[in-house]
Amino acid sequence: MPAMTPSSGWRMIPMDMNMPMLPGLEGAVPSVGAFLPGVGIDLGTIPLARPSAIVKLQRGDTLDLSVSMVRRSIDGTEMLMFGYNGQYPGPLLDAVEGSTVVVRVRNEIQMPTTIHWHGVRLKNQFDGVPGLTQAPIEPGEDFIYEVKVPDAGMFWYHPHVREDVQQDLGLYGNLLVRSPDPEYFGPVHREEILVVDDLLMDGEGLLPWGKESSTHALMGRFGNVMLVNGQTDHQMKTKIGEVIRFYITNVANSRTFNITFGDNRIKLVASDIGRYEREQWTPSVVIAPGERYVVDVQFDKPGETVIANTIQAINHFRGEFYPHVDTLSRVMVSSQINEEDLSDSFELLRENQEMISEIENLERHFNEAPDYELETLVRVKNVPTPIVISMESDTLYVPPMEWNDAMPMMNWLSTGKEVTWILKDKTSGLENGDIHWEFERGDIVKIRIFNSPDSFHPMNHPIHLHGQRFLVLKRDDIKNQNLVWKDTAILPVGSTMDLLVEMSNPGEWMFHCHIAEHLHAGMSFNFTVREY
Amino acid sequence: MYTVYRAAILGMSFSLALTTSPVTLYGGEDEGMCVEAGVPYYSFQLITTKNILGTGRGRGSVEVTFSDNSPFGISVTSDGSYDYDLKLSLNRIKLRGEGRLVAWVTTRDLSKIRRIGPLDPYYQVNGSVDWNKFLVVVTLESNDGGNSDKWEGPVVFRGMSRSGMMHTMVGHGLLQEENCFAYGYDG
C-alpha cells in the first residue's frame, strides 16, 4: 500500500563523503520554509503516472492538457509529483511547421501555474509569463493557448511559475515542429527523444523545496538522481550500423550535461531553432538547461554501450578535478545488421544552404558595435559566516562551468532571501527588473553579455530570450564559425558573448537566466518589441 | 600587496566568524583577490627563471580561450576536460648565443608532456591543451635538438594555469594565507 507523502520539514541534504560539512553549519537549515507538494495526501488516491505518449497535431487541432498530481516510483520510492496529462514527460506534441494548434490547459494542482512554450515565436499573449503576458492559472482554472509554430525545431513547454519546483516535479514536455521538406535532415533509421534531468532525493524521497523562495540560489538545485525521459533506468535496443537521430532537451534546474555516446561518432545537425549552417562531428554534446540539440549517431559495434554524462567534477575540499560518469541510458547493440545501409549518408556532412543564405543577409550587422551591453553579477547578504570564510578562501580560481554541486550544503543554505543574481545594463547602470529595452519589429540588435568573474560566487548562465531568435556571433572575441538559430545559450564564467537578435515578434518578452534558482533570485528583465 | 590584502580579508572573516553574525557582501567589491576581468581571467603570466642571459628581464603571458571549433559555446573533450587554445608571447627578451626557445605544456606532476612548438621571431607561438590543470614551460633547446617529445634544455620561463590556484582545504586549512608568489604570480 502506498505510503502517505512525507512531512514537509527540512531534512539534511545528501552529502558526498568527500565534502564534509563546514564547521559551524551543523544543524543549519535554509532561511525559508520547506515545501513538498500534497503533504498528508494518501498516495493511493493519486493516479500512477504513465510514460509520455506522442500526440500528432494537425493544423487547427485542439489538445486538452491537464496539470495534475501524479504518483511516481523512482528508485523504489513512491512519491507525489506533477504531470501533464498524467505523463512523464508530458506528451510529445508532434506538429507541422507553420501550423496553429489550440491547447486548453486545466490546472488541477494546488499551485498557480502557466505554460511557457520555450523557443516558439508565438503571439505574445500565449507566452505564459505570469504578470507579463497573462494572469497565473489558479487551481481549478483553465487557460487556452493558441500555439502557432513558425519554425521547425525541437521546442519544449514548461511552467513559468516557480519553475524550480514545478518543472523539477515533472512539468515538462517536448514540442517537435517538423519541416514539410522531406530532405530537411539527412536519412536515419529512426528517431529517439532524450529529455535529460536530475532530481535531488534521499531515502525518504524528494528533498523539499523552499516555500517563499528558492533554496540553492547560488548554484541552482543539482540533483543526485539522473533521469532520461523521466526514467532512472532508460534503455534502448538497436542494430549494428543503425543511425539514430536523438533530439536532446535539458530540462534540469541547473545541471549542464556533457553527453557522450560511448565510442560512437556524433554528428551535430541542429539546435534550438533549426539546423546549423554545416553539420559537424563532435566528441560530445554540451547542453545547458533550456537548450536543445539534434544529433545523429551510428552504432557500429555490437554489445552494450552507454549514453553518459561525462564530466570532470570538482572536489573543493581536495582542490582537484576528478572524472565522473553518470550513466543516462544503456544501449544494447545487436550484431544483426540493418537491412538499409545508411553509412554513406551518415559520413556526409551536409551544408544547409537555406541557413547559410539567411546568415549572409545578416552579415552586414556582424561588425557593428553592440547596441546594449550586459554584465552578470551576484550580490549576497546575511550569508552564514562559515560559508563566507570558505568561499573567500577559494576565490583564486572559479571554473568556467559548474558541472556538479561541489558545495552542496552551502548551496542549499543560500536562498533567494540572501542571494540576488543580477543582469546589469552597463550603459544605464540599471539592474534586472529596472531594465526595460524597447525595439521595433524588424530591428536587428547586437547584445554583448559579460559574465563577470569579479563577484562573490560567479557561475555559468544559460541565457534565454523569449519570443525571438538569435545567433551567437562571437565568444571572447572569437568568431563563431558555424551558426544556428538559438533561444538559449551558455555563458561561462569570465566569458563574453555577442548575440545578434532578430526582433521579429511584437510584444512584451522576458530575458533571463534559465537556471531556475537564478531566475527566482532576480536574474531577469523584460523588453518590448513594438509594431511599427 | 596581494598577500597583505588577502591576510586582511581572511583576518576580518575570522573575526566575524567568532561573532557568529551573518556577513553581508556585495558583488564586485572584492577586487585585489587575483581576479581579473574578461578573457584575461583564465590567462596567466610566464615567469622568467633568470637562468639564461638576455631573459632575466623578460615577461611572458599565455592567453587562454576555448577552442574556436566548438559549436557549444564551451569546448570540452569526451572526458569532460576543457579544450583550450593557448597564445603564448614573451617580450623584453634579448636572447644571445645558440639555441631556440620551445614551448611545452605539462601536467603539474610532469607525468605528461606535450610540445607546443618553437617560438617565432617575435617570441610568440600558439597551441592547445586539454588538461584542466597544467603548466606551460619555455625551454632553450639546441638549434637542431628541438623536435623531441621532452625538453632537454634549461627552463627559461614557466607558468601555471589559473586552475592550479584552486585550493585544497586539506593541506592548507581554511584560514591559511596563500602565497601567490610561490606559484609564480606577482599580481
mmCIF file of C-alpha atoms in Angstrom, chain B:
data_model
loop_
_atom_site.group_PDB
_atom_site.id
_atom_site.type_symbol
_atom_site.label_atom_id
_atom_site.label_comp_id
_atom_site.label_asym_id
_atom_site.label_seq_id
_atom_site.Cartn_x
_atom_site.Cartn_y
_atom_site.Cartn_z
ATOM 1 C CA MET B 1 50.396 43.818 -1.911
ATOM 2 C CA TYR B 2 48.139 40.898 -2.672
ATOM 3 C CA THR B 3 49.182 38.859 0.325
ATOM 4 C CA VAL B 4 48.633 41.785 2.656
ATOM 5 C CA TYR B 5 45.160 42.345 1.275
ATOM 6 C CA ARG B 6 44.303 38.692 1.460
ATOM 7 C CA ALA B 7 45.514 38.380 5.018
ATOM 8 C CA ALA B 8 43.342 41.346 5.938
ATOM 9 C CA ILE B 9 40.279 39.806 4.334
ATOM 10 C CA LEU B 10 40.778 36.445 5.960
ATOM 11 C CA GLY B 11 41.542 38.021 9.283
ATOM 12 C CA MET B 12 38.365 40.040 9.046
ATOM 13 C CA SER B 13 36.408 36.915 8.127
ATOM 14 C CA PHE B 14 37.856 35.091 11.098
ATOM 15 C CA SER B 15 36.835 37.888 13.429
ATOM 16 C CA LEU B 16 33.343 37.788 12.021
ATOM 17 C CA ALA B 17 33.236 34.027 12.439
ATOM 18 C CA LEU B 18 33.804 34.464 16.140
ATOM 19 C CA THR B 19 30.797 36.735 16.391
ATOM 20 C CA THR B 20 28.598 34.160 14.548
ATOM 21 C CA SER B 21 26.689 37.026 12.991
ATOM 22 C CA PRO B 22 25.896 36.717 9.305
ATOM 23 C CA VAL B 23 28.013 38.653 6.872
ATOM 24 C CA THR B 24 26.876 40.980 4.152
ATOM 25 C CA LEU B 25 28.904 41.078 0.978
ATOM 26 C CA TYR B 26 28.247 42.917 -2.204
ATOM 27 C CA GLY B 27 29.193 41.718 -5.643
ATOM 28 C CA GLY B 28 32.200 43.248 -7.316
ATOM 29 C CA GLU B 29 33.778 44.703 -4.215
ATOM 30 C CA ASP B 30 36.445 42.140 -3.531
ATOM 31 C CA GLU B 31 38.983 43.352 -6.074
ATOM 32 C CA GLY B 32 42.576 42.563 -5.325
ATOM 33 C CA MET B 33 41.934 38.845 -4.982
ATOM 34 C CA CYS B 34 43.981 37.944 -8.061
ATOM 35 C CA VAL B 35 40.733 38.361 -10.029
ATOM 36 C CA GLU B 36 40.901 39.819 -13.492
ATOM 37 C CA ALA B 37 38.033 40.655 -15.808
ATOM 38 C CA GLY B 38 37.044 39.143 -19.125
ATOM 39 C CA VAL B 39 39.133 36.917 -21.358
ATOM 40 C CA PRO B 40 42.226 37.623 -19.226
ATOM 41 C CA TYR B 41 40.587 35.848 -16.316
ATOM 42 C CA TYR B 42 41.913 32.443 -17.406
ATOM 43 C CA SER B 43 45.119 33.882 -18.836
ATOM 44 C CA PHE B 44 48.290 33.725 -16.812
ATOM 45 C CA GLN B 45 51.814 35.038 -16.656
ATOM 46 C CA LEU B 46 55.022 33.297 -17.535
ATOM 47 C CA ILE B 47 57.827 33.991 -15.106
ATOM 48 C CA THR B 48 61.471 34.072 -16.097
ATOM 49 C CA THR B 49 63.881 31.730 -14.343
ATOM 50 C CA LYS B 50 66.664 34.298 -14.950
ATOM 51 C CA ASN B 51 68.857 31.350 -15.863
ATOM 52 C CA ILE B 52 69.602 32.388 -19.422
ATOM 53 C CA LEU B 53 71.440 35.505 -20.472
ATOM 54 C CA GLY B 54 69.102 38.042 -22.083
ATOM 55 C CA THR B 55 65.915 36.694 -20.487
ATOM 56 C CA GLY B 56 66.279 37.940 -16.916
ATOM 57 C CA ARG B 57 64.112 40.996 -17.520
ATOM 58 C CA GLY B 58 61.722 39.141 -19.773
ATOM 59 C CA ARG B 59 57.986 38.959 -19.314
ATOM 60 C CA GLY B 60 55.535 36.493 -20.713
ATOM 61 C CA SER B 61 51.885 35.614 -20.825
ATOM 62 C CA VAL B 62 49.566 32.876 -22.031
ATOM 63 C CA GLU B 63 46.133 33.858 -23.305
ATOM 64 C CA VAL B 64 43.634 31.061 -22.723
ATOM 65 C CA THR B 65 40.434 30.774 -24.724
ATOM 66 C CA PHE B 66 38.057 27.972 -25.555
ATOM 67 C CA SER B 67 38.797 26.175 -28.775
ATOM 68 C CA ASP B 68 37.122 28.022 -31.637
ATOM 69 C CA ASN B 69 35.771 24.890 -33.302
ATOM 70 C CA SER B 70 33.243 24.124 -30.579
ATOM 71 C CA PRO B 71 29.603 24.641 -31.538
ATOM 72 C CA PHE B 72 28.516 24.742 -27.890
ATOM 73 C CA GLY B 73 29.991 27.933 -26.513
ATOM 74 C CA ILE B 74 32.377 25.968 -24.367
ATOM 75 C CA SER B 75 34.777 23.355 -25.626
ATOM 76 C CA VAL B 76 35.313 20.143 -23.717
ATOM 77 C CA THR B 77 36.639 16.741 -24.660
ATOM 78 C CA SER B 78 34.718 13.496 -24.402
ATOM 79 C CA ASP B 79 36.060 13.009 -20.852
ATOM 80 C CA GLY B 80 34.840 16.454 -19.847
ATOM 81 C CA SER B 81 38.216 18.206 -19.757
ATOM 82 C CA TYR B 82 38.349 21.771 -21.025
ATOM 83 C CA ASP B 83 39.773 22.146 -24.512
ATOM 84 C CA TYR B 84 41.734 25.381 -24.606
ATOM 85 C CA ASP B 85 43.577 27.326 -27.260
ATOM 86 C CA LEU B 86 46.759 28.957 -25.979
ATOM 87 C CA LYS B 87 48.510 32.071 -27.283
ATOM 88 C CA LEU B 88 51.936 32.403 -25.745
ATOM 89 C CA SER B 89 54.032 35.529 -26.038
ATOM 90 C CA LEU B 90 57.255 36.794 -24.465
ATOM 91 C CA ASN B 91 58.774 40.234 -24.543
ATOM 92 C CA ARG B 92 61.801 42.100 -23.241
ATOM 93 C CA ILE B 93 63.965 39.242 -24.478
ATOM 94 C CA LYS B 94 67.439 39.679 -25.940
ATOM 95 C CA LEU B 95 68.476 36.124 -26.459
ATOM 96 C CA ARG B 96 72.162 35.756 -27.184
ATOM 97 C CA GLY B 97 74.026 32.727 -28.329
ATOM 98 C CA GLU B 98 72.909 29.435 -29.754
ATOM 99 C CA GLY B 99 69.542 27.724 -29.451
ATOM 100 C CA ARG B 100 65.886 28.457 -29.812
ATOM 101 C CA LEU B 101 63.028 28.804 -27.410
ATOM 102 C CA VAL B 102 60.472 25.973 -27.459
ATOM 103 C CA ALA B 103 57.145 25.924 -25.583
ATOM 104 C CA TRP B 104 55.652 22.883 -23.853
ATOM 105 C CA VAL B 105 52.594 22.034 -21.796
ATOM 106 C CA THR B 106 52.824 19.551 -18.991
ATOM 107 C CA THR B 107 50.713 18.249 -16.179
ATOM 108 C CA ARG B 108 51.681 19.548 -12.771
ATOM 109 C CA ASP B 109 53.400 16.312 -11.791
ATOM 110 C CA LEU B 110 55.296 16.341 -15.113
ATOM 111 C CA SER B 111 53.922 12.886 -15.912
ATOM 112 C CA LYS B 112 52.632 14.045 -19.292
ATOM 113 C CA ILE B 113 54.423 16.479 -21.557
ATOM 114 C CA ARG B 114 53.339 17.799 -24.940
ATOM 115 C CA ARG B 115 55.297 20.010 -27.245
ATOM 116 C CA ILE B 116 53.624 23.227 -28.380
ATOM 117 C CA GLY B 117 56.488 24.210 -30.662
ATOM 118 C CA PRO B 118 59.251 26.738 -31.236
ATOM 119 C CA LEU B 119 58.564 30.415 -30.665
ATOM 120 C CA ASP B 120 58.603 32.574 -33.780
ATOM 121 C CA PRO B 121 60.998 35.530 -34.251
ATOM 122 C CA TYR B 122 58.538 37.691 -32.288
ATOM 123 C CA TYR B 123 58.697 35.186 -29.414
ATOM 124 C CA GLN B 124 55.124 34.011 -29.930
ATOM 125 C CA VAL B 125 53.535 30.635 -30.520
ATOM 126 C CA ASN B 126 50.017 29.218 -30.477
ATOM 127 C CA GLY B 127 48.956 25.820 -29.215
ATOM 128 C CA SER B 128 46.267 23.943 -27.384
ATOM 129 C CA VAL B 129 45.780 21.840 -24.285
ATOM 130 C CA ASP B 130 43.009 19.605 -22.983
ATOM 131 C CA TRP B 131 44.051 19.207 -19.364
ATOM 132 C CA ASN B 132 42.206 21.113 -16.650
ATOM 133 C CA LYS B 133 45.364 21.890 -14.675
ATOM 134 C CA PHE B 134 48.622 22.392 -16.497
ATOM 135 C CA LEU B 135 51.962 24.147 -16.620
ATOM 136 C CA VAL B 136 53.458 25.965 -19.582
ATOM 137 C CA VAL B 137 57.218 25.752 -19.844
ATOM 138 C CA VAL B 138 59.554 27.517 -22.268
ATOM 139 C CA THR B 139 62.950 25.913 -22.656
ATOM 140 C CA LEU B 140 66.094 26.744 -24.566
ATOM 141 C CA GLU B 141 66.790 23.922 -26.969
ATOM 142 C CA SER B 142 69.761 23.402 -29.214
ATOM 143 C CA ASN B 143 69.214 24.524 -32.772
ATOM 144 C CA ASP B 144 68.858 21.005 -34.023
ATOM 145 C CA GLY B 145 67.517 19.318 -30.933
ATOM 146 C CA GLY B 146 64.121 20.869 -30.517
ATOM 147 C CA ASN B 147 61.991 18.151 -32.064
ATOM 148 C CA SER B 148 61.976 15.633 -29.269
ATOM 149 C CA ASP B 149 58.957 14.694 -27.123
ATOM 150 C CA LYS B 150 60.547 16.066 -23.972
ATOM 151 C CA TRP B 151 62.600 19.112 -23.309
ATOM 152 C CA GLU B 152 66.325 18.726 -22.974
ATOM 153 C CA GLY B 153 67.465 22.289 -22.456
ATOM 154 C CA PRO B 154 67.146 24.586 -19.453
ATOM 155 C CA VAL B 155 63.800 26.062 -18.431
ATOM 156 C CA VAL B 156 63.666 29.762 -19.329
ATOM 157 C CA PHE B 157 60.060 30.650 -18.447
ATOM 158 C CA ARG B 158 57.290 28.807 -16.649
ATOM 159 C CA GLY B 159 53.722 29.457 -15.577
ATOM 160 C CA MET B 160 50.691 27.633 -14.225
ATOM 161 C CA SER B 161 47.078 27.597 -15.396
ATOM 162 C CA ARG B 162 44.757 29.574 -13.175
ATOM 163 C CA SER B 163 43.001 26.323 -12.294
ATOM 164 C CA GLY B 164 46.163 25.395 -10.408
ATOM 165 C CA MET B 165 45.160 28.059 -7.908
ATOM 166 C CA MET B 166 42.143 26.018 -6.828
ATOM 167 C CA HIS B 167 42.891 25.448 -3.189
ATOM 168 C CA THR B 168 42.800 22.300 -1.213
ATOM 169 C CA MET B 169 41.290 22.750 2.209
ATOM 170 C CA VAL B 170 43.078 19.580 3.285
ATOM 171 C CA GLY B 171 46.619 20.834 3.075
ATOM 172 C CA HIS B 172 46.252 24.467 3.901
ATOM 173 C CA GLY B 173 43.293 24.923 6.164
ATOM 174 C CA LEU B 174 40.614 27.479 5.626
ATOM 175 C CA LEU B 175 42.399 30.464 7.050
ATOM 176 C CA GLN B 176 45.951 29.952 5.920
ATOM 177 C CA GLU B 177 47.277 32.719 3.799
ATOM 178 C CA GLU B 178 48.195 31.552 0.334
ATOM 179 C CA ASN B 179 51.429 32.750 -1.169
ATOM 180 C CA CYS B 180 50.780 33.708 -4.752
ATOM 181 C CA PHE B 181 54.473 34.358 -5.374
ATOM 182 C CA ALA B 182 55.248 30.716 -4.778
ATOM 183 C CA TYR B 183 53.047 29.856 -7.740
ATOM 184 C CA GLY B 184 54.662 32.370 -9.999
ATOM 185 C CA TYR B 185 52.036 35.110 -9.668
ATOM 186 C CA ASP B 186 53.153 38.569 -8.751
ATOM 187 C CA GLY B 187 49.698 40.171 -9.034
#
